[in-house]
Amino acid sequence: MNAPATTEPPVVVIGAGPTGLAAAAHLIDQGIEPLVLEAGPTAGTAVRDWSHVRLFSAWGEIVDPAAEKLLAPTGWTRPDPATYPSGGDWAGLYLQPLADVLGDRVRYGATVTGVSRSGRDRIVDADRAAQPFVVHLARTDGREERLFARAVIDASGTWATPSPAGGSGLPALGERAAADRITYRVPDLSDPAVRARYAGKRTAVIGSGASAFTALAHLADLATSHDGAGTKAVWILRRGISGSTFGGGEADQLPARGALGLAAKAAVDAGHAHAVTGFRTEAIERTDDGRLVLAGEDGRRLEPVDEVIVLTGFRPDLSFLNELRLGLDERLQAPLALAPLIDPNQHSCGTVYPHGHRELSHPEQGVYLVGMKSYGRAPTFLAMTGYEQVRSVAAAIAGDLEAADRVELTLPETGVCGGAGLFDAPDAAEADGGGCCAPAPQLVQLGAPVAASAVAAESPAGGCCGS
């Protein structure tokens, strides 16, 4: 085991994804030494898991300024800012080069198993703030290590902990037993083996966000291909169909994000996907021939399907932070001051107000949850949010509170107004089928560049609904 360093220990950053690497870049910019601990074998391990999926943010929105500053001396140049990379592009063309520049400041195959204050469990008050953080980690060869840190930035994300199919937040009865026919990721249909799993089959897609839209669009493409005859999707929605079901369409200030919902609508309109609304899965049963039947909490039983794709969001893994004093919202598991800004029960127009170190702080001073993990269970996180978060946090750790408090971030709105907290009925404001100041949905080709000006022209000055 390592003894505490005689000089000031580094700031430990958990996760070498987009936000974690940006945090390291901003810390270096502040003259602070970071140490990035990554459980996977490469930078952006989680991003590489969805390397086949195209981002709805363009290159101009997913490169951190401090990171670009580090990369510039190597001759690295940002790809065309107006183009949309895949997850594989993002990892290979940006995240890995950035990690390579950071060099030994990034350790791979290092899974953080616990974080605490040195010599203090979460009960002890005495002299607590004066103690460094102690970080326990497990290496891939089975060795365990102990490191010390002056602060901890947890950018580990939520990718490893997807939410289950069950409508109550718990796995549906039989869900674990049916694991061989269930996936919690958008399948890569360019892989012949994966393609054969879904071609000509009946697949249930559970979820209502961008990932579900993507899966529906991919299955619809498969259905119209030479080897996909008979491919059908059953889209399982926990709520009813409303004006916001397919997202903001042309009112979305990220055109490619709006296009995903429009592609899902096209899949339904063309008959490639059948929507089942107000259905909360209670059980997943296996038939004699191995197919799956979804049973709802209301007693409904759906026709058997061959495969199930569960895309119901993600949730943070807080187990290794159990000895820290965190202040988390009881619903979202997000920092208390941030939660009201991102709560989907109240969230309006996809707008998230600028926030930084103050909204991300906890009773345990010096620990920050950033990136996807800062959102807890809330959706609609964007890379640019994480970049501004870590810029503010790095400045706060450096003691520059003026810079840390100067948080300026304007996020593109989704084009959908109103919260998602209603249980069954569509939002009252959408009873007429309209969305948030949105024009009628029109089909937009996925992956095709769409002029931002075309979207801006549809929205009132100042944003969605004039907010």
CSV table of C-alpha atoms in Angstrom, one decimal, residues 127-432:
chain,number,residue,atom,x,y,z
A,127,ASP,CA,-10.6,17.1,12.1
A,128,ARG,CA,-12.4,15.6,9.1
A,129,ALA,CA,-11.9,18.4,6.5
A,130,ALA,CA,-8.2,18.5,7.2
A,131,GLN,CA,-7.7,14.8,6.1
A,132,PRO,CA,-6.9,13.9,2.5
A,133,PHE,CA,-9.3,11.7,0.6
A,134,VAL,CA,-8.3,8.0,0.4
A,135,VAL,CA,-9.2,6.1,-2.7
A,136,HIS,CA,-9.2,2.4,-2.9
A,137,LEU,CA,-8.9,0.7,-6.3
A,138,ALA,CA,-8.7,-2.8,-7.8
A,139,ARG,CA,-6.4,-3.6,-10.7
A,140,THR,CA,-7.2,-6.0,-13.5
A,141,ASP,CA,-4.6,-8.5,-12.1
A,142,GLY,CA,-6.4,-8.6,-8.8
A,143,ARG,CA,-4.1,-6.2,-6.9
A,144,GLU,CA,-5.5,-3.6,-4.6
A,145,GLU,CA,-4.1,-0.1,-4.1
A,146,ARG,CA,-4.7,2.9,-1.9
A,147,LEU,CA,-4.2,6.4,-3.1
A,148,PHE,CA,-4.5,9.8,-1.5
A,149,ALA,CA,-6.2,12.9,-3.1
A,150,ARG,CA,-6.7,16.5,-2.2
A,151,ALA,CA,-10.1,16.4,-4.0
A,152,VAL,CA,-12.1,13.8,-5.9
A,153,ILE,CA,-14.0,14.4,-9.1
A,154,ASP,CA,-16.3,11.5,-10.0
A,155,ALA,CA,-16.9,11.5,-13.7
A,156,SER,CA,-17.6,7.8,-13.9
A,157,GLY,CA,-20.9,8.2,-15.6
A,158,THR,CA,-23.9,5.9,-15.5
A,159,TRP,CA,-23.3,3.7,-18.5
A,160,ALA,CA,-22.6,0.6,-16.4
A,161,THR,CA,-25.9,0.8,-14.5
A,162,PRO,CA,-28.9,0.9,-16.9
A,163,SER,CA,-32.4,1.0,-15.5
A,164,PRO,CA,-34.5,-2.2,-15.8
A,165,ALA,CA,-37.6,-3.0,-17.8
A,166,GLY,CA,-39.8,-3.1,-14.7
A,167,GLY,CA,-42.3,-0.2,-14.5
A,168,SER,CA,-41.7,0.3,-10.8
A,169,GLY,CA,-37.9,0.9,-11.1
A,170,LEU,CA,-37.2,-2.7,-10.1
A,171,PRO,CA,-36.4,-5.5,-12.5
A,172,ALA,CA,-39.6,-7.1,-13.8
A,173,LEU,CA,-40.3,-10.6,-12.5
A,174,GLY,CA,-38.4,-12.9,-14.8
A,175,GLU,CA,-36.2,-10.2,-16.3
A,176,ARG,CA,-33.0,-11.6,-15.0
A,177,ALA,CA,-34.0,-15.1,-16.2
A,178,ALA,CA,-34.6,-13.8,-19.7
A,179,ALA,CA,-31.2,-12.1,-19.9
A,180,ASP,CA,-30.2,-14.1,-23.0
A,181,ARG,CA,-32.9,-12.3,-25.0
A,182,ILE,CA,-32.7,-8.8,-23.5
A,183,THR,CA,-30.2,-6.0,-24.2
A,184,TYR,CA,-29.9,-2.6,-22.5
A,185,ARG,CA,-28.1,-1.0,-25.4
A,186,VAL,CA,-28.9,0.1,-28.9
A,187,PRO,CA,-27.8,-3.0,-30.9
A,188,ASP,CA,-25.2,-2.6,-33.6
A,189,LEU,CA,-27.0,-3.9,-36.7
A,190,SER,CA,-24.0,-3.5,-38.8
A,191,ASP,CA,-22.5,-6.5,-37.0
A,192,PRO,CA,-23.7,-9.6,-39.0
A,193,ALA,CA,-24.2,-11.7,-35.8
A,194,VAL,CA,-26.2,-9.0,-34.1
A,195,ARG,CA,-28.1,-8.3,-37.3
A,196,ALA,CA,-29.1,-12.0,-37.6
A,197,ARG,CA,-30.5,-11.8,-34.0
A,198,TYR,CA,-33.1,-9.2,-35.0
A,199,ALA,CA,-33.7,-9.7,-38.7
A,200,GLY,CA,-37.1,-11.1,-39.4
A,201,LYS,CA,-37.9,-11.1,-35.7
A,202,ARG,CA,-40.4,-9.3,-33.5
A,203,THR,CA,-38.6,-7.0,-31.0
A,204,ALA,CA,-40.0,-5.1,-28.1
A,205,VAL,CA,-38.3,-1.7,-27.5
A,206,ILE,CA,-39.0,-0.3,-24.0
A,207,GLY,CA,-38.3,3.4,-23.6
A,208,SER,CA,-39.2,6.9,-24.8
A,209,GLY,CA,-35.9,8.8,-25.2
A,210,ALA,CA,-33.3,9.3,-27.9
A,211,SER,CA,-31.9,5.8,-27.5
A,212,ALA,CA,-35.3,4.3,-28.0
A,213,PHE,CA,-35.8,6.5,-31.1
A,214,THR,CA,-32.5,5.3,-32.4
A,215,ALA,CA,-33.3,1.6,-31.9
A,216,LEU,CA,-36.7,2.1,-33.6
A,217,ALA,CA,-35.1,3.8,-36.6
A,218,HIS,CA,-32.5,1.1,-36.9
A,219,LEU,CA,-35.0,-1.7,-36.8
A,220,ALA,CA,-37.1,0.1,-39.4
A,221,ASP,CA,-34.1,0.4,-41.7
A,222,LEU,CA,-33.5,-3.4,-41.1
A,223,ALA,CA,-37.1,-4.1,-42.0
A,224,THR,CA,-36.7,-2.4,-45.4
A,225,SER,CA,-33.4,-4.1,-46.2
A,226,HIS,CA,-32.8,-7.1,-48.4
A,227,ASP,CA,-32.2,-9.4,-45.4
A,228,GLY,CA,-34.7,-7.9,-43.0
A,229,ALA,CA,-38.1,-8.9,-44.3
A,230,GLY,CA,-40.6,-9.5,-41.5
A,231,THR,CA,-38.7,-7.4,-38.9
A,232,LYS,CA,-41.2,-5.8,-36.6
A,233,ALA,CA,-40.8,-3.6,-33.5
A,234,VAL,CA,-43.3,-3.2,-30.6
A,235,TRP,CA,-42.7,0.1,-28.9
A,236,ILE,CA,-43.5,0.0,-25.2
A,237,LEU,CA,-44.4,3.4,-23.7
A,238,ARG,CA,-45.2,3.9,-20.1
A,239,ARG,CA,-47.3,7.0,-21.0
A,240,GLY,CA,-49.8,7.9,-23.7
A,241,ILE,CA,-49.0,9.4,-27.0
A,242,SER,CA,-48.8,13.2,-26.9
A,243,GLY,CA,-47.4,16.1,-28.8
A,244,SER,CA,-44.0,15.6,-27.1
A,245,THR,CA,-43.8,11.8,-27.5
A,246,PHE,CA,-41.5,12.1,-30.5
A,247,GLY,CA,-39.5,15.0,-29.1
A,248,GLY,CA,-39.3,18.6,-30.4
A,249,GLY,CA,-38.9,17.8,-34.1
A,250,GLU,CA,-37.9,20.9,-36.0
A,251,ALA,CA,-38.2,23.0,-32.8
A,252,ASP,CA,-35.3,21.1,-31.2
A,253,GLN,CA,-32.3,23.4,-31.3
A,254,LEU,CA,-30.1,20.4,-31.9
A,255,PRO,CA,-31.5,19.4,-35.3
A,256,ALA,CA,-30.0,15.9,-35.3
A,257,ARG,CA,-31.7,15.2,-31.9
A,258,GLY,CA,-35.0,16.4,-33.3
A,259,ALA,CA,-34.4,14.1,-36.3
A,260,LEU,CA,-34.3,11.0,-34.1
A,261,GLY,CA,-37.8,11.5,-32.9
A,262,LEU,CA,-39.0,12.2,-36.4
A,263,ALA,CA,-37.4,9.0,-37.6
A,264,ALA,CA,-39.2,7.1,-34.8
A,265,LYS,CA,-42.5,8.6,-35.9
A,266,ALA,CA,-41.8,7.6,-39.4
A,267,ALA,CA,-41.2,4.0,-38.3
A,268,VAL,CA,-44.5,4.0,-36.5
A,269,ASP,CA,-46.4,5.7,-39.4
A,270,ALA,CA,-44.9,3.2,-41.9
A,271,GLY,CA,-46.0,0.2,-39.8
A,272,HIS,CA,-42.5,-1.0,-38.9
A,273,ALA,CA,-43.3,-0.3,-35.2
A,274,HIS,CA,-46.5,-0.7,-33.3
A,275,ALA,CA,-46.9,1.5,-30.2
A,276,VAL,CA,-48.3,0.1,-27.0
A,277,THR,CA,-49.1,3.0,-24.6
A,278,GLY,CA,-49.6,3.2,-20.9
A,279,PHE,CA,-47.9,-0.1,-20.4
A,280,ARG,CA,-45.7,-0.7,-17.3
A,281,THR,CA,-43.9,-4.1,-17.4
A,282,GLU,CA,-44.5,-6.2,-14.3
A,283,ALA,CA,-43.2,-9.6,-15.6
A,284,ILE,CA,-41.4,-11.1,-18.5
A,285,GLU,CA,-42.4,-14.7,-19.1
A,286,ARG,CA,-40.9,-17.3,-21.4
A,287,THR,CA,-43.1,-19.3,-23.7
A,288,ASP,CA,-42.5,-23.0,-24.5
A,289,ASP,CA,-40.7,-22.0,-27.7
A,290,GLY,CA,-38.4,-19.6,-25.9
A,291,ARG,CA,-40.0,-16.4,-26.9
A,292,LEU,CA,-40.9,-13.7,-24.3
A,293,VAL,CA,-44.3,-12.4,-23.2
A,294,LEU,CA,-44.5,-9.0,-21.5
A,295,ALA,CA,-47.1,-8.8,-18.8
A,296,GLY,CA,-48.3,-5.3,-17.6
A,297,GLU,CA,-49.2,-4.0,-14.2
A,298,ASP,CA,-52.7,-3.5,-15.5
A,299,GLY,CA,-53.1,-7.2,-16.4
A,300,ARG,CA,-52.4,-6.8,-20.1
A,301,ARG,CA,-50.3,-9.5,-21.8
A,302,LEU,CA,-48.6,-8.7,-25.1
A,303,GLU,CA,-48.1,-11.0,-28.0
A,304,PRO,CA,-44.8,-12.9,-27.8
A,305,VAL,CA,-41.6,-11.3,-28.9
A,306,ASP,CA,-38.3,-12.7,-29.9
A,307,GLU,CA,-36.1,-10.0,-28.3
A,308,VAL,CA,-36.4,-7.1,-25.9
A,309,ILE,CA,-34.4,-3.9,-26.0
A,310,VAL,CA,-34.7,-2.0,-22.7
A,311,LEU,CA,-33.8,1.7,-23.0
A,312,THR,CA,-35.3,3.2,-19.9
A,313,GLY,CA,-32.4,5.3,-18.9
A,314,PHE,CA,-29.5,5.0,-16.5
A,315,ARG,CA,-28.9,5.5,-12.8
A,316,PRO,CA,-25.7,6.3,-10.8
A,317,ASP,CA,-23.6,3.7,-9.0
A,318,LEU,CA,-23.1,5.3,-5.6
A,319,SER,CA,-21.9,2.2,-3.8
A,320,PHE,CA,-18.2,3.2,-3.7
A,321,LEU,CA,-19.0,6.6,-2.4
A,322,ASN,CA,-20.9,5.3,0.7
A,323,GLU,CA,-18.3,6.6,3.2
A,324,LEU,CA,-18.6,10.2,1.9
A,325,ARG,CA,-21.2,12.7,3.1
A,326,LEU,CA,-23.2,13.4,-0.1
A,327,GLY,CA,-26.2,15.7,-0.4
A,328,LEU,CA,-28.4,14.0,-3.0
A,329,ASP,CA,-31.9,14.6,-4.1
A,330,GLU,CA,-34.3,11.9,-3.0
A,331,ARG,CA,-35.8,11.4,-6.4
A,332,LEU,CA,-33.0,12.0,-9.0
A,333,GLN,CA,-30.0,11.0,-6.8
A,334,ALA,CA,-28.4,14.2,-8.2
A,335,PRO,CA,-26.8,17.0,-6.1
A,336,LEU,CA,-29.4,18.8,-4.1
A,337,ALA,CA,-28.9,22.2,-5.6
A,338,LEU,CA,-28.7,20.9,-9.2
A,339,ALA,CA,-31.8,18.6,-9.0
A,340,PRO,CA,-34.5,21.3,-9.3
A,341,LEU,CA,-32.8,22.5,-12.5
A,342,ILE,CA,-33.0,19.1,-14.2
A,343,ASP,CA,-36.0,17.4,-12.6
A,344,PRO,CA,-38.1,15.9,-15.5
A,345,ASN,CA,-41.2,16.4,-13.3
A,346,GLN,CA,-40.7,20.2,-13.7
A,347,HIS,CA,-38.3,20.5,-16.6
A,348,SER,CA,-39.5,23.0,-19.2
A,349,CYS,CA,-38.4,23.2,-22.8
A,350,GLY,CA,-35.2,21.2,-22.2
A,351,THR,CA,-33.6,24.3,-20.6
A,352,VAL,CA,-31.0,23.8,-17.9
A,353,TYR,CA,-29.8,26.9,-16.3
A,354,PRO,CA,-26.0,27.5,-16.0
A,355,HIS,CA,-24.5,25.8,-13.0
A,356,GLY,CA,-21.1,25.0,-11.6
A,357,HIS,CA,-19.2,24.1,-8.5
A,358,ARG,CA,-21.8,25.5,-6.0
A,359,GLU,CA,-24.7,23.4,-7.4
A,360,LEU,CA,-22.3,20.4,-7.6
A,361,SER,CA,-21.0,20.6,-4.1
A,362,HIS,CA,-21.8,18.3,-1.2
A,363,PRO,CA,-21.5,18.4,2.6
A,364,GLU,CA,-18.2,16.6,2.1
A,365,GLN,CA,-16.1,19.5,0.8
A,366,GLY,CA,-13.8,18.6,-2.0
A,367,VAL,CA,-15.9,15.9,-3.7
A,368,TYR,CA,-17.8,16.6,-6.9
A,369,LEU,CA,-20.1,14.4,-9.0
A,370,VAL,CA,-19.9,15.7,-12.6
A,371,GLY,CA,-20.9,14.8,-16.1
A,372,MET,CA,-23.7,12.2,-16.6
A,373,LYS,CA,-23.3,11.1,-13.0
A,374,SER,CA,-24.2,14.6,-11.7
A,375,TYR,CA,-27.6,14.2,-13.4
A,376,GLY,CA,-28.4,11.1,-11.4
A,377,ARG,CA,-31.4,9.6,-13.1
A,378,ALA,CA,-32.4,12.7,-15.1
A,379,PRO,CA,-32.1,12.6,-18.9
A,380,THR,CA,-31.0,15.2,-21.5
A,381,PHE,CA,-27.4,15.6,-20.4
A,382,LEU,CA,-25.1,17.1,-23.0
A,383,ALA,CA,-21.3,17.0,-23.3
A,384,MET,CA,-21.0,20.8,-23.2
A,385,THR,CA,-22.8,20.8,-19.8
A,386,GLY,CA,-20.0,18.5,-18.4
A,387,TYR,CA,-17.3,20.7,-19.8
A,388,GLU,CA,-18.6,23.8,-18.2
A,389,GLN,CA,-19.1,21.9,-14.9
A,390,VAL,CA,-15.5,20.8,-14.7
A,391,ARG,CA,-14.2,24.2,-15.7
A,392,SER,CA,-16.0,25.7,-12.7
A,393,VAL,CA,-15.0,22.9,-10.4
A,394,ALA,CA,-11.3,23.1,-11.4
A,395,ALA,CA,-11.3,26.8,-10.7
A,396,ALA,CA,-13.0,26.3,-7.4
A,397,ILE,CA,-10.4,23.7,-6.4
A,398,ALA,CA,-7.7,26.2,-7.4
A,399,GLY,CA,-9.2,28.8,-5.1
A,400,ASP,CA,-10.3,31.1,-8.0
A,401,LEU,CA,-13.9,31.5,-6.9
A,402,GLU,CA,-14.5,34.5,-9.2
A,403,ALA,CA,-13.8,32.3,-12.2
A,404,ALA,CA,-15.6,29.3,-10.7
A,405,ASP,CA,-18.8,31.4,-10.2
A,406,ARG,CA,-18.7,32.9,-13.6
A,407,VAL,CA,-20.7,30.1,-15.2
A,408,GLU,CA,-22.1,31.0,-18.6
A,409,LEU,CA,-23.7,28.2,-20.6
A,410,THR,CA,-26.6,28.4,-23.0
A,411,LEU,CA,-27.9,24.9,-23.9
A,412,PRO,CA,-29.9,24.1,-26.9
A,413,GLU,CA,-33.5,23.4,-26.0
A,414,THR,CA,-35.4,20.2,-26.9
A,415,GLY,CA,-38.4,22.0,-28.3
A,416,VAL,CA,-40.6,20.2,-25.7
A,417,CYS,CA,-42.3,22.2,-22.9
A,418,GLY,CA,-43.8,20.9,-19.7
A,419,GLY,CA,-42.7,18.2,-17.2
A,420,ALA,CA,-42.8,14.5,-17.6
A,421,GLY,CA,-44.2,13.9,-14.2
A,422,LEU,CA,-47.8,13.0,-15.2
A,423,PHE,CA,-48.5,9.3,-14.7
A,424,ASP,CA,-50.7,8.4,-17.6
A,425,ALA,CA,-52.3,11.3,-19.4
A,426,PRO,CA,-50.6,13.5,-21.9
A,427,ASP,CA,-49.6,16.9,-20.6
A,428,ALA,CA,-52.6,19.2,-20.4
A,429,ALA,CA,-50.9,21.8,-22.5
A,430,GLU,CA,-50.5,19.2,-25.2
A,431,ALA,CA,-54.1,18.0,-25.3
A,432,ASP,CA,-54.6,19.5,-28.7
